[in-house]
Structure formats: C-alpha cells, structure tokens
PDB file of C-alpha atoms and ligand atoms in Angstrom:
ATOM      1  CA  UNK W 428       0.000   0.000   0.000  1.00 63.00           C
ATOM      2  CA  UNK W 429       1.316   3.827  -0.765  1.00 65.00           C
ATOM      3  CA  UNK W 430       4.756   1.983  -2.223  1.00 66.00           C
ATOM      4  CA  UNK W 431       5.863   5.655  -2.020  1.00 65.00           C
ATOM      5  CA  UNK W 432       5.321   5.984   1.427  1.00 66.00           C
ATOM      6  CA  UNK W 433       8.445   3.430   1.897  1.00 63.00           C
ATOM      7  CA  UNK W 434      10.667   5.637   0.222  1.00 69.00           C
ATOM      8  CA  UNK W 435       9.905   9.355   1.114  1.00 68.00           C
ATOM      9  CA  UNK W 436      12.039   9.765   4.251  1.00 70.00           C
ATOM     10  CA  UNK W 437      15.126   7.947   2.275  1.00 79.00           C
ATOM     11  CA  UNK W 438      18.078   9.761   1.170  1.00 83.00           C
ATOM     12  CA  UNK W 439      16.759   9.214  -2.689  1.00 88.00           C
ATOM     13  CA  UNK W 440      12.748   9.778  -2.766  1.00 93.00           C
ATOM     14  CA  UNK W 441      10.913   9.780  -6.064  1.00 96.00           C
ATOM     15  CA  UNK W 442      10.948  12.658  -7.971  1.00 98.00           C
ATOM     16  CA  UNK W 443       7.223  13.946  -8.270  1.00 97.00           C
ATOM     17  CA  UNK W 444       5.719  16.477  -9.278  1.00 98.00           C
ATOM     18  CA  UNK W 445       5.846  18.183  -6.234  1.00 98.00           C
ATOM     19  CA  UNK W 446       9.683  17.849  -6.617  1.00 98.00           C
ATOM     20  CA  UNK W 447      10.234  20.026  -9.821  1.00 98.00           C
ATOM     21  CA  UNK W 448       7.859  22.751  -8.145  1.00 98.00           C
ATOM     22  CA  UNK W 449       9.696  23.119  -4.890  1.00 98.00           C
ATOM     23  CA  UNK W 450      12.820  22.897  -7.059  1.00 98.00           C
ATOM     24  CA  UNK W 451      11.560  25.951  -9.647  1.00 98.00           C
ATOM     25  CA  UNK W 452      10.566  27.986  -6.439  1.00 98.00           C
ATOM     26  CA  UNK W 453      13.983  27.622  -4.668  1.00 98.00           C
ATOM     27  CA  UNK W 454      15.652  28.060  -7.953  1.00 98.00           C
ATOM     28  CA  UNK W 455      17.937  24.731  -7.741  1.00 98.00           C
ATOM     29  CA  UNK W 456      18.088  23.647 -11.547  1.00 98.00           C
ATOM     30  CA  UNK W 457      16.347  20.023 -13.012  1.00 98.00           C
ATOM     31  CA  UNK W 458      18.588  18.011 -14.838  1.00 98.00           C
ATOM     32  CA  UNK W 459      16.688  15.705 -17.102  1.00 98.00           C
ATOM     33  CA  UNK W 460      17.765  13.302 -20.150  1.00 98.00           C
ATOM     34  CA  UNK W 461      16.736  11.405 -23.004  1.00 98.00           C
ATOM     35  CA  UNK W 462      16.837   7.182 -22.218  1.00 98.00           C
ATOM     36  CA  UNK W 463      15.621   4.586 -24.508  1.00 98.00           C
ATOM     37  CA  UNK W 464      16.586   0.782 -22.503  1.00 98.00           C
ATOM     38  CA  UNK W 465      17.170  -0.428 -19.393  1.00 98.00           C
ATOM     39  CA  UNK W 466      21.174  -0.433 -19.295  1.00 98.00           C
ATOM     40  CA  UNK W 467      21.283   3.154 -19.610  1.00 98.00           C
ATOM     41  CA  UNK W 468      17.989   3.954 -17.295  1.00 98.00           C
ATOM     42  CA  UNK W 469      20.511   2.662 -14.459  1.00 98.00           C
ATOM     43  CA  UNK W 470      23.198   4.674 -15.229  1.00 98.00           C
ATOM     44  CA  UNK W 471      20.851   7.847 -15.059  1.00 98.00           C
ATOM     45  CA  UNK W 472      19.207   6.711 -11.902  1.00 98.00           C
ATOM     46  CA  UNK W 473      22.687   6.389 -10.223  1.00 98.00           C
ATOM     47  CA  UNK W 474      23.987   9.904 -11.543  1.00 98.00           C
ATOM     48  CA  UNK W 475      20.853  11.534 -10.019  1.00 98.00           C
ATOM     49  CA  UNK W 476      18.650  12.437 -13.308  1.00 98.00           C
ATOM     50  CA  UNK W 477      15.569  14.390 -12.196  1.00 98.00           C
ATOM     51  CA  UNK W 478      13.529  13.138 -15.244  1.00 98.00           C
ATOM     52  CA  UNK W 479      13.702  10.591 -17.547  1.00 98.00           C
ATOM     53  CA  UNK W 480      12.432  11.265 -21.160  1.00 99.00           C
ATOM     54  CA  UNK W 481      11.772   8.403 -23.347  1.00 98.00           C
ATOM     55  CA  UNK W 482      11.654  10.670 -26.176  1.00 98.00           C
ATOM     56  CA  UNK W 483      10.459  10.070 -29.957  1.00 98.00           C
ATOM     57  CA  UNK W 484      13.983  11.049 -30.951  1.00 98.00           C
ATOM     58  CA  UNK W 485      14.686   7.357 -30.225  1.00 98.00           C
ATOM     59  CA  UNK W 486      13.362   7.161 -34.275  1.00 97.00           C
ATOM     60  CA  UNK W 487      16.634   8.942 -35.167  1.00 95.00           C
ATOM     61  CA  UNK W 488      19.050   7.490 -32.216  1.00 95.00           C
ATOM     62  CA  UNK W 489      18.315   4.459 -32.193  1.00 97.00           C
ATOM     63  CA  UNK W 490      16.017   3.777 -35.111  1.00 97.00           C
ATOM     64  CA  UNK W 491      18.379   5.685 -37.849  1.00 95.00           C
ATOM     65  CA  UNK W 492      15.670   7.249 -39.487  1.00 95.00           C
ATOM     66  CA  UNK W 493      15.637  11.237 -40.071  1.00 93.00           C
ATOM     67  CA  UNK W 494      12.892  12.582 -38.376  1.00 95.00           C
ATOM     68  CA  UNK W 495      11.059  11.495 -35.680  1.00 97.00           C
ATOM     69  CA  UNK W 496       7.866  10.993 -37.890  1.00 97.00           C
ATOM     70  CA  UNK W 497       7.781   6.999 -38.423  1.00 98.00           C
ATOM     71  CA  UNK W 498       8.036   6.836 -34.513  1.00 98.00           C
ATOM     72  CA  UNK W 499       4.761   4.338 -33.513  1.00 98.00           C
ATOM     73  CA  UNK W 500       2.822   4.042 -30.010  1.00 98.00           C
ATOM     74  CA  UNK W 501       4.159   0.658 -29.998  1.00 98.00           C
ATOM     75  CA  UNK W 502       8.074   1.536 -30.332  1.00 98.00           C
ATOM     76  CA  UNK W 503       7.307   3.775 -27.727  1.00 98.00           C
ATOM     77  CA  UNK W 504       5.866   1.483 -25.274  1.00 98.00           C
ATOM     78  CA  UNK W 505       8.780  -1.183 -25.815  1.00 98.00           C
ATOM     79  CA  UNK W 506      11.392   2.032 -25.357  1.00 98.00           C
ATOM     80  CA  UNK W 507       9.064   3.115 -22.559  1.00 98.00           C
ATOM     81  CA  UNK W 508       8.722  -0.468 -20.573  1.00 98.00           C
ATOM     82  CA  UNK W 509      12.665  -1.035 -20.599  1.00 98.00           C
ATOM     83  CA  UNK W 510      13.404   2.392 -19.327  1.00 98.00           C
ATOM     84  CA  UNK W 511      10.649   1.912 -16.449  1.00 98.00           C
ATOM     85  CA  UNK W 512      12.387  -1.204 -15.453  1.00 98.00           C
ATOM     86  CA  UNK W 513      15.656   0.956 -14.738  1.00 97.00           C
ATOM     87  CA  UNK W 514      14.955   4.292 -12.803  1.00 97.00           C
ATOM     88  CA  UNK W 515      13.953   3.927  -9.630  1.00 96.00           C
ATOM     89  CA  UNK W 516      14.324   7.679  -8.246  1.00 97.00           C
ATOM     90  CA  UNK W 517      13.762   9.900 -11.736  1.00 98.00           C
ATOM     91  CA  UNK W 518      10.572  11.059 -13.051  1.00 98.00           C
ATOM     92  CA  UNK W 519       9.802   8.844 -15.863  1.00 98.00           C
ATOM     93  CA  UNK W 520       8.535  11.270 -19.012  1.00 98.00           C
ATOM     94  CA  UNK W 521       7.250   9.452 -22.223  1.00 98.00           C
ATOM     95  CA  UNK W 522       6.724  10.954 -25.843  1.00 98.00           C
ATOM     96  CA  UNK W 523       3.237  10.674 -27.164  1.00 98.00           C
ATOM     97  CA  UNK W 524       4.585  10.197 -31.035  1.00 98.00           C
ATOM     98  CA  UNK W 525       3.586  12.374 -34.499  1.00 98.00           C
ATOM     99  CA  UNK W 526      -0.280  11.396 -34.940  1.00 97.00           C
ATOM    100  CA  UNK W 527      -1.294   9.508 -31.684  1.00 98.00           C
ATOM    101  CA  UNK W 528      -3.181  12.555 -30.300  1.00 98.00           C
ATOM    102  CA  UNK W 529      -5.380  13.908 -33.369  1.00 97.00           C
ATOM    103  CA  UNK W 530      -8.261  13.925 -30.789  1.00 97.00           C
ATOM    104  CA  UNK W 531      -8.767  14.045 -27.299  1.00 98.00           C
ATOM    105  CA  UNK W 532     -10.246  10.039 -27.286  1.00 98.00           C
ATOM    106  CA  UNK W 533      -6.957   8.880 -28.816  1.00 98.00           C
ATOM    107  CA  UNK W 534      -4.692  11.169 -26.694  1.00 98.00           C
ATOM    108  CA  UNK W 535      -6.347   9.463 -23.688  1.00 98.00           C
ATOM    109  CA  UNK W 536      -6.189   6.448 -25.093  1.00 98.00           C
ATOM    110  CA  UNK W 537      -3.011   6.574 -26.019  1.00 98.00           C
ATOM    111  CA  UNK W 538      -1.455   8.463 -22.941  1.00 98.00           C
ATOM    112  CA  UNK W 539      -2.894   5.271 -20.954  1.00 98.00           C
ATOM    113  CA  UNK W 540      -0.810   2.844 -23.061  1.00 98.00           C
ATOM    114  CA  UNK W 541       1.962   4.783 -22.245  1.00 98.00           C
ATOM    115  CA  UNK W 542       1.487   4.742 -18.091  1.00 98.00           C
ATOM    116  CA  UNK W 543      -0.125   1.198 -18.134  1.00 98.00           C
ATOM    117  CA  UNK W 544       2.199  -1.028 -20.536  1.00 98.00           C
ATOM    118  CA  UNK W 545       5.234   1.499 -20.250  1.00 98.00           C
ATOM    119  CA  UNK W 546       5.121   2.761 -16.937  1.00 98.00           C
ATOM    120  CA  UNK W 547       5.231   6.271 -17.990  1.00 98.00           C
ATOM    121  CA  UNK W 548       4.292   8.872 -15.188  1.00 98.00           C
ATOM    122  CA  UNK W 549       4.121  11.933 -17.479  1.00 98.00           C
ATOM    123  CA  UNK W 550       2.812  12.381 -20.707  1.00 98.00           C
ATOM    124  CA  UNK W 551       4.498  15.024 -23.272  1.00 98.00           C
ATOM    125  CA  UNK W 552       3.364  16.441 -26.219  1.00 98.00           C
ATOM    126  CA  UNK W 553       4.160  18.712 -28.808  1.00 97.00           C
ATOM    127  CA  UNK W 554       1.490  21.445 -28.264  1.00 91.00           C
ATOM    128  CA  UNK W 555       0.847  25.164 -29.469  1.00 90.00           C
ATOM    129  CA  UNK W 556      -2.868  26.651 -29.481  1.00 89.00           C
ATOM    130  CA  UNK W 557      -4.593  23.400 -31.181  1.00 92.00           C
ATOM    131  CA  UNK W 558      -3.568  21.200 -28.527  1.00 96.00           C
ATOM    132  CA  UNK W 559      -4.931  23.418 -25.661  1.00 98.00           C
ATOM    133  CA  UNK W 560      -8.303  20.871 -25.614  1.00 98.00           C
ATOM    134  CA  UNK W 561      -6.176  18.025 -25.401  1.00 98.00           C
ATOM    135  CA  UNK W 562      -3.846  19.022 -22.530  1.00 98.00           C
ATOM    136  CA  UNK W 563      -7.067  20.077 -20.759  1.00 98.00           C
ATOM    137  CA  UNK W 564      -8.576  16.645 -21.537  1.00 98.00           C
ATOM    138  CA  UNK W 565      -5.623  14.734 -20.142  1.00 98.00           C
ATOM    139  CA  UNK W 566      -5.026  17.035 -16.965  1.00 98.00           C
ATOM    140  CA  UNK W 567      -9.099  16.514 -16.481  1.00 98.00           C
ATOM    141  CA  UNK W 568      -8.163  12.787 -16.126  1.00 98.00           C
ATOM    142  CA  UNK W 569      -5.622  13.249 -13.593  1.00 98.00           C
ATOM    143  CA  UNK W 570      -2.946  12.606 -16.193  1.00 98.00           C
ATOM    144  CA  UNK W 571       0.392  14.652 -15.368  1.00 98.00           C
ATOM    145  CA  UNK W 572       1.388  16.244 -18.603  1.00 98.00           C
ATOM    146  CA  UNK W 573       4.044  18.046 -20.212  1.00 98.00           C
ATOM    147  CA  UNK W 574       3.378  20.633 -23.251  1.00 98.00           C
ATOM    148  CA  UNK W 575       6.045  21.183 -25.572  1.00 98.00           C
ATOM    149  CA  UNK W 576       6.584  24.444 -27.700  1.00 98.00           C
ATOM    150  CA  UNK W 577       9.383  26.103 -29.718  1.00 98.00           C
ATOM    151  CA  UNK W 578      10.757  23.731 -32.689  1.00 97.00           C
ATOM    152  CA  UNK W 579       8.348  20.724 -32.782  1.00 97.00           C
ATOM    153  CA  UNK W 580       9.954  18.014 -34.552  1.00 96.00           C
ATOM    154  CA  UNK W 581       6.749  15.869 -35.345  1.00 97.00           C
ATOM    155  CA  UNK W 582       5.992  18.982 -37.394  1.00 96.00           C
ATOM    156  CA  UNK W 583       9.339  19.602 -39.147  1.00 93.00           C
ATOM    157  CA  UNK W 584       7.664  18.845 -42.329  1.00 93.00           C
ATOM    158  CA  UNK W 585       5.462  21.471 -42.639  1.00 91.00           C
ATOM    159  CA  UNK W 586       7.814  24.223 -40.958  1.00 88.00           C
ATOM    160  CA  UNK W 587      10.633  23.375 -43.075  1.00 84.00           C
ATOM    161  CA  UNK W 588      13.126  21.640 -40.986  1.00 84.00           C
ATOM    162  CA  UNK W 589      14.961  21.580 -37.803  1.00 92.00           C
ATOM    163  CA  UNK W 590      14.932  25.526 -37.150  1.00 93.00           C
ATOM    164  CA  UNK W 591      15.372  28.058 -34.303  1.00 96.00           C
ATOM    165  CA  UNK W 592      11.697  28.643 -33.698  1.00 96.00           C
ATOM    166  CA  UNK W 593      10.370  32.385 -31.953  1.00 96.00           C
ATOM    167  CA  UNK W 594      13.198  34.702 -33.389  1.00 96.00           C
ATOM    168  CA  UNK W 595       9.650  37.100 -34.932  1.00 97.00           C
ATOM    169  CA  UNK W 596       8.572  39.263 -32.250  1.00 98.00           C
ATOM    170  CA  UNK W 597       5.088  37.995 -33.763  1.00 97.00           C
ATOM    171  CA  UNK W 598       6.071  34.537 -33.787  1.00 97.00           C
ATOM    172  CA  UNK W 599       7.721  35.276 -29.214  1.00 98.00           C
ATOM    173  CA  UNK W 600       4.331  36.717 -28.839  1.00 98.00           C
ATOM    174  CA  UNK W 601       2.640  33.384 -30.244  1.00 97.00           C
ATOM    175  CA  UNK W 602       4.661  31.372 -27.742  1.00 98.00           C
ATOM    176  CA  UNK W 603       4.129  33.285 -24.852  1.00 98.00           C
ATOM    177  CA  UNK W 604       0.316  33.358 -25.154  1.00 98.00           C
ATOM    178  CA  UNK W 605       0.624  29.445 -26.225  1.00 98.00           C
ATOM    179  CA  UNK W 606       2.388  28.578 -23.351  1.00 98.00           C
ATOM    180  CA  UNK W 607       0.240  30.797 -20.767  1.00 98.00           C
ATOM    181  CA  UNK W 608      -2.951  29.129 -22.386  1.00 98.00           C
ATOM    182  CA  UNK W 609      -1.410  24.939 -22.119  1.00 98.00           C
ATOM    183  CA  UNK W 610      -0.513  26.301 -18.688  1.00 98.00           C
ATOM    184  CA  UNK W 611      -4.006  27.474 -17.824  1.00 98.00           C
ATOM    185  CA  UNK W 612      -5.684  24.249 -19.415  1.00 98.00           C
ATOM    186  CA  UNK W 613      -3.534  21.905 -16.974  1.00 98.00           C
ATOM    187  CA  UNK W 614      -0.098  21.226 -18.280  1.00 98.00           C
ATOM    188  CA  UNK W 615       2.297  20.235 -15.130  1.00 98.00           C
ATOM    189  CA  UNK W 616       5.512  21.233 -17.096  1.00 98.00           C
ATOM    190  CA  UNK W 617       6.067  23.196 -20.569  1.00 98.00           C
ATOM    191  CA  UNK W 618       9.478  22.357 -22.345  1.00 98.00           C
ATOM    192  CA  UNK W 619      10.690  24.584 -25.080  1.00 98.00           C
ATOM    193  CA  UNK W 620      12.919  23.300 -27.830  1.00 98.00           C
ATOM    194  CA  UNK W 621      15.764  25.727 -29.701  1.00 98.00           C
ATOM    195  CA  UNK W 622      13.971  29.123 -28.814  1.00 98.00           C
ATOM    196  CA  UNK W 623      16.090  32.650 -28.237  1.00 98.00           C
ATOM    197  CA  UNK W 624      17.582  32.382 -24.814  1.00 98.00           C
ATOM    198  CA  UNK W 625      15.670  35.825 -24.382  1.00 98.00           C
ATOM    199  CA  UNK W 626      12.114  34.000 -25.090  1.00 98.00           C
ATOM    200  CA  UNK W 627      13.277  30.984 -22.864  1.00 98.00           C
ATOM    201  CA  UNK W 628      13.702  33.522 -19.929  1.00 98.00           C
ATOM    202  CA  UNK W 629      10.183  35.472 -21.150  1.00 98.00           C
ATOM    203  CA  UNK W 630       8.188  32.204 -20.999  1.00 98.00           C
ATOM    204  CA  UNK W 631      10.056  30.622 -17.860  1.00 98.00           C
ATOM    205  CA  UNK W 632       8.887  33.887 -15.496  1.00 98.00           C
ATOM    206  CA  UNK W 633       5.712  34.002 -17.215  1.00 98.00           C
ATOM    207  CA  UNK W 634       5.027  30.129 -16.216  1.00 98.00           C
ATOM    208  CA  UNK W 635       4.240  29.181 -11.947  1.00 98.00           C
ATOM    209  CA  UNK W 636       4.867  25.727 -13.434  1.00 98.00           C
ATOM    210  CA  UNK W 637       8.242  24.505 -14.257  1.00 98.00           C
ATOM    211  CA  UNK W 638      10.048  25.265 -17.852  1.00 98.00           C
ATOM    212  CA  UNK W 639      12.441  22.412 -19.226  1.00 98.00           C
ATOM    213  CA  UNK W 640      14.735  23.987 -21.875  1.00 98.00           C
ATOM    214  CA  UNK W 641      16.463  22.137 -24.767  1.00 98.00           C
ATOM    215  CA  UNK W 642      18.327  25.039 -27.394  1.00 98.00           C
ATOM    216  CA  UNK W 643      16.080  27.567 -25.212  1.00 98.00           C
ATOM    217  CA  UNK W 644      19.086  29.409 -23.135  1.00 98.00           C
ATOM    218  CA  UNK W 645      20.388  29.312 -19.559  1.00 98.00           C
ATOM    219  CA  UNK W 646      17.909  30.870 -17.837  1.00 98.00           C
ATOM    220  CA  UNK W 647      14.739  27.824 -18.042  1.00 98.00           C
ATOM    221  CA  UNK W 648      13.974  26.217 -14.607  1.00 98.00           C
ATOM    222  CA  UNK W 649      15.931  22.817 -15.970  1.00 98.00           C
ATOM    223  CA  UNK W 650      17.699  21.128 -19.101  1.00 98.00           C
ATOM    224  CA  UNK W 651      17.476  18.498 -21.230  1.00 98.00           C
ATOM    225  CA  UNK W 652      19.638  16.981 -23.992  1.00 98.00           C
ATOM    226  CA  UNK W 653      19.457  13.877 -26.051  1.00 98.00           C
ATOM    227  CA  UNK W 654      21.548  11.065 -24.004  1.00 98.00           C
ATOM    228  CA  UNK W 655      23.330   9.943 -27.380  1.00 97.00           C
ATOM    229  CA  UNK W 656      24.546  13.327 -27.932  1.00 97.00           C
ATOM    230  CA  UNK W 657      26.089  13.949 -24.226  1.00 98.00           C
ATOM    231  CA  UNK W 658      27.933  10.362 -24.998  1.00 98.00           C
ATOM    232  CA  UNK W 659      28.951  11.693 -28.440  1.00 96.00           C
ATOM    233  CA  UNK W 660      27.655   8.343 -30.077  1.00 95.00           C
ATOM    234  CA  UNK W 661      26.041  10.388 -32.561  1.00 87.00           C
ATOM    235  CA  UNK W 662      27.983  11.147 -35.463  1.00 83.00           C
ATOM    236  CA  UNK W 663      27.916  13.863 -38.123  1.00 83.00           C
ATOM    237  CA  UNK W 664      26.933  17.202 -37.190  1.00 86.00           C
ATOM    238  CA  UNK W 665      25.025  18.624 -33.786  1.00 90.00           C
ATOM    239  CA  UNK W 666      22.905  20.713 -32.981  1.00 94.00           C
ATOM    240  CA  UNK W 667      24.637  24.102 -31.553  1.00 96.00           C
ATOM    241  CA  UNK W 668      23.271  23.452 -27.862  1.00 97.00           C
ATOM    242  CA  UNK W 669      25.029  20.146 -27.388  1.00 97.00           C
ATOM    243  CA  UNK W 670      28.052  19.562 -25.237  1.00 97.00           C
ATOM    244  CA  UNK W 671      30.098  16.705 -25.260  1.00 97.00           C
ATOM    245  CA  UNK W 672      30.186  14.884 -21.897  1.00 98.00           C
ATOM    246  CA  UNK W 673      32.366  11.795 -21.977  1.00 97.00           C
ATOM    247  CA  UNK W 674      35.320  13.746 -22.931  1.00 95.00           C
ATOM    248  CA  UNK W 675      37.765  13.214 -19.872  1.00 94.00           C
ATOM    249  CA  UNK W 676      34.879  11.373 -18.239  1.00 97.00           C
ATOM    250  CA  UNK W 677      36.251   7.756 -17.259  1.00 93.00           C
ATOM    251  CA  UNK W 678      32.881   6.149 -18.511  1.00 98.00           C
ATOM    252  CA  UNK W 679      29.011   6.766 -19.407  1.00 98.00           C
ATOM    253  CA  UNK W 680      27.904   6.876 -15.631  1.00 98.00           C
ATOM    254  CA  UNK W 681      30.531   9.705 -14.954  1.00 98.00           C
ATOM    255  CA  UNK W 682      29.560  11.769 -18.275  1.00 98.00           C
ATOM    256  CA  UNK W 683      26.231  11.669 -16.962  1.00 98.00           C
ATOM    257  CA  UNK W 684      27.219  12.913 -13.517  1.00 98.00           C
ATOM    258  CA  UNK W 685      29.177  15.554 -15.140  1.00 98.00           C
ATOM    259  CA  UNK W 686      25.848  16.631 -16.877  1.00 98.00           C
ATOM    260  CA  UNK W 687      23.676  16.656 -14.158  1.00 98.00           C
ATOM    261  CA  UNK W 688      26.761  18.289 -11.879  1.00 98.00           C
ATOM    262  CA  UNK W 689      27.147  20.959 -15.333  1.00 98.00           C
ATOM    263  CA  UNK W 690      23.373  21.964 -15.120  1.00 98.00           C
ATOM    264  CA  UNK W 691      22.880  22.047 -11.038  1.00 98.00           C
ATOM    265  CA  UNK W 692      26.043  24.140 -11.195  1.00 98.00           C
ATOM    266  CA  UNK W 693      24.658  26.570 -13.881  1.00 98.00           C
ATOM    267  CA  UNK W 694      27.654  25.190 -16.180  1.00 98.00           C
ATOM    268  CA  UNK W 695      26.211  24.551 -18.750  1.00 98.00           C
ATOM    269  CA  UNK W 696      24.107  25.691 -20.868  1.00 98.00           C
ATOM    270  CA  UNK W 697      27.403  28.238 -22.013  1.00 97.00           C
ATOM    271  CA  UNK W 698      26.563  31.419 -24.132  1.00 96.00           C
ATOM    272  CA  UNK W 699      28.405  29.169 -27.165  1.00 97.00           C
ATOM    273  CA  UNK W 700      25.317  26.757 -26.447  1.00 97.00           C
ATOM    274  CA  UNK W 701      22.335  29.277 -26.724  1.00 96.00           C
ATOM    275  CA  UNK W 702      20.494  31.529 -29.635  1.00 97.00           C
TER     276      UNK W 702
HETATM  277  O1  KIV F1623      12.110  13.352 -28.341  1.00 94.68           O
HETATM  278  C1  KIV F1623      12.909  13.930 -27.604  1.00 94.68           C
HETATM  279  O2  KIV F1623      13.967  13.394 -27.238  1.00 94.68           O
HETATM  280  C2  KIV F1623      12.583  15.269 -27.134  1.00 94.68           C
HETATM  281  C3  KIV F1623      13.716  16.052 -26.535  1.00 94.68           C
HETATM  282  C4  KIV F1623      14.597  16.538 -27.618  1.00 94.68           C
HETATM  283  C5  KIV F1623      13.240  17.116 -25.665  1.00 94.68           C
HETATM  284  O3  KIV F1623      11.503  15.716 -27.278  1.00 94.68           O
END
C-alpha cells in the first residue's frame, strides 16, 4: 500500500511532481535526459537524473531514421517499458509520437498505453494553441502532462526543418500566449525546444509551473539533452546546444554525472550553447 510511502524519508525519494515545483521555487536547476533501454535507465538513476524522457527522438538514435515521424505508439511502449524497469528515483517522461493525439479520445487512449504497458508517469506532447483541448482533456483525467513548444519536430515537415523557432517578435508573442494558455488548461511542465535564450527567460517567469529547456538558453527552470549526444555516439553534425560529456569522463555513468553536476552548477548551458 502507498509503495511511495516506503521511500519518502530515504536519502533518494521519487521525484514527483511536487519535486520540480519546490525545485523551480527555490531556484535549484532540473537536470533531465533522453533514455531509450534499461542499461542506460541505471546509469541515469545512479547519476541523479531528475527526469527521464523516453523521447520520440529514439526514431533517429536508435532507429536511424531522419525525423522522428515513423516513430509508432508501440516503439514507444517497448522504449518506454525497458526504461521503467531501470529508474527507480527519476521522473519517468514518455513521448506521445507524431499522430497519436489527433483527438482528445486517442490522446487518452493513447497516454494510458503509455502509463499502463510502459510505466510512464508523465505524458508530453508537442502542443501550441490546437492542442490546448487536449492538454485540458488529459489534466481533467488526472494525467500529469508536459506541453512542448518552440521547434516541434513531429511537425518539421510542414515548418521546413529543424529551425530556431520564436526569433519574430510575432512569432515570441505566439509562444508566450501558447504557453500561458497549455498552462491554464492543466499542463504540469512546458518544455521549449531551440527558442532565443531571451524568449526561454520570457516564458520561464511568465510560467508558476516549471520550464524544461532544450536550445532555449540558460535561464529555463531545468535542461534536457538527447543522451546519445552527451555520450557523443552520434555522429555527423550537432545541434549548436550540445556539449560533449564523456570527454575526460572515465565512462558513461561519470559523463552523466558531469551533466547533471554541469546543469545544477549553472555550467552549462554556455553562451556558445544558446540563440
Ligand atoms: O524526443 C525527444 O527526445 C525530445 C527532446 C529533444 C526534448 O523531445
């Protein structure tokens, strides 16, 4: 009974989301991270990872594929179900992929699969103003969710690739009022992908929830990267805001300390990282 109950006076409680609000309000920074198996959900648990995404990126990771759009509910579950079985401590964050949340029903629906089969205990989606029904939907069923603005990578066909999103003061405004409104309609966190540093900042005070920032500047309540690039296992070219962590690091776990150590510390993000 109240399995939580046996862990909240330890020296490593759950993360909740009672956790990341404290944490925004006493200004200590999240320090969250992309995982796709089990292996590597260990290795985050043990370096002290706030959250846990299991992120649709895994289509281009570990799936080679170049955008995020073949990404299924099932591959998600299976990516979602071997994380679970590795992270104890971390809040465990799943992707609802491109075209699993065209209504409310199947968001629902969906955003069940994800907590019952994968053990997911947040639900994130790539919002804007036609998803506010949805997030309101979800929060109305108790579901913890997490609404995701700035470059939306599900939608990088009809926006024209993978660009810096909110540099138009009309485009910032957008955001801002976006973000305000999936707050309002019950989102529990609001992550913004490659934004202006300025707009991160805008959008983080605007927010009493907390602000996860990917490419969206120093000043967000937490981070995020893709695990693969902090490893440097993916080749070719990155994205500006990534910094490689297993240089001088012994081995994965103590990259992944370094990150979490880099973002608590206000390390990292540097100015070379932001827009
Ligand atoms: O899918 C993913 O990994 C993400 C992060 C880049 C935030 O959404």
């Amino acid at each position: 009974m109240y399995t939580q109950l046996q862990f909240r006076d330890s020296d490593r409680p759950p993360v909740t989301l009672g956790t990341l609000s404290r944490m925004k309000a006493q200004g200590e920074k999240i320090a969250c991270l992309t995982c796709y198996d089990a292996s590597f959900a260990v290795l985050t648990d043990a370096a002290d990872v706030d959250v846990v995404l299991v992120g649709d990126s895994l289509g281009m990771v570990i799936q080679g594929r170049d955008t995020t759009v073949p990404v299924t509910m099932d591959h998600m579950v299976y990516h979602c179900a071997a994380v679970a079985r590795g992270v104890h401590r971390p809040l465990l964050m799943a992707d609802l992929p491109f075209m699993s949340y065209p209504t409310r029903e199947r968001a629902l629906e969906n955003a069940v699969r994800l907590m019952q089969d994968g053990g997911a205990q947040m639900i994130k989606l790539e919002s804007g103003g036609g998803q506010v029904e949805i997030v309101e939907f979800l929060a109305n069923h108790d579901i913890a969710v997490c609404a995701h603005l700035g470059l939306k990578p599900q939608s990088v066909h009809k926006t024209g690739g993978f660009r810096v999103q909110g540099r138009q003061e009309e485009a910032a405004q957008r955001m801002v009022g976006d973000a305000k409104r999936l707050e309002s309609a019950g989102a529990d966190v609001v992550l913004l992908e490659c934004i202006p540093a300025a707009l991160g900042r805008t959008i983080t005070e605007a927010l009493a929830v907390p602000v996860i920032g990917i490419g969206a500047g120093p000043d967000t309540d937490g981070q995020i990267l893709v695990l693969y690039d902090i490893l440097d296992i993916t080749t070719g070219r990155k994205p500006r805001f990534v910094r490689n962590f297993i240089a001088g690091a012994g081995d994965n776990l103590e990259a992944i300390k370094r990150y979490v150590a880099a973002v608590r510390e206000r390390d990292y993000p540097a100015p070379e990282h932001c827009f």
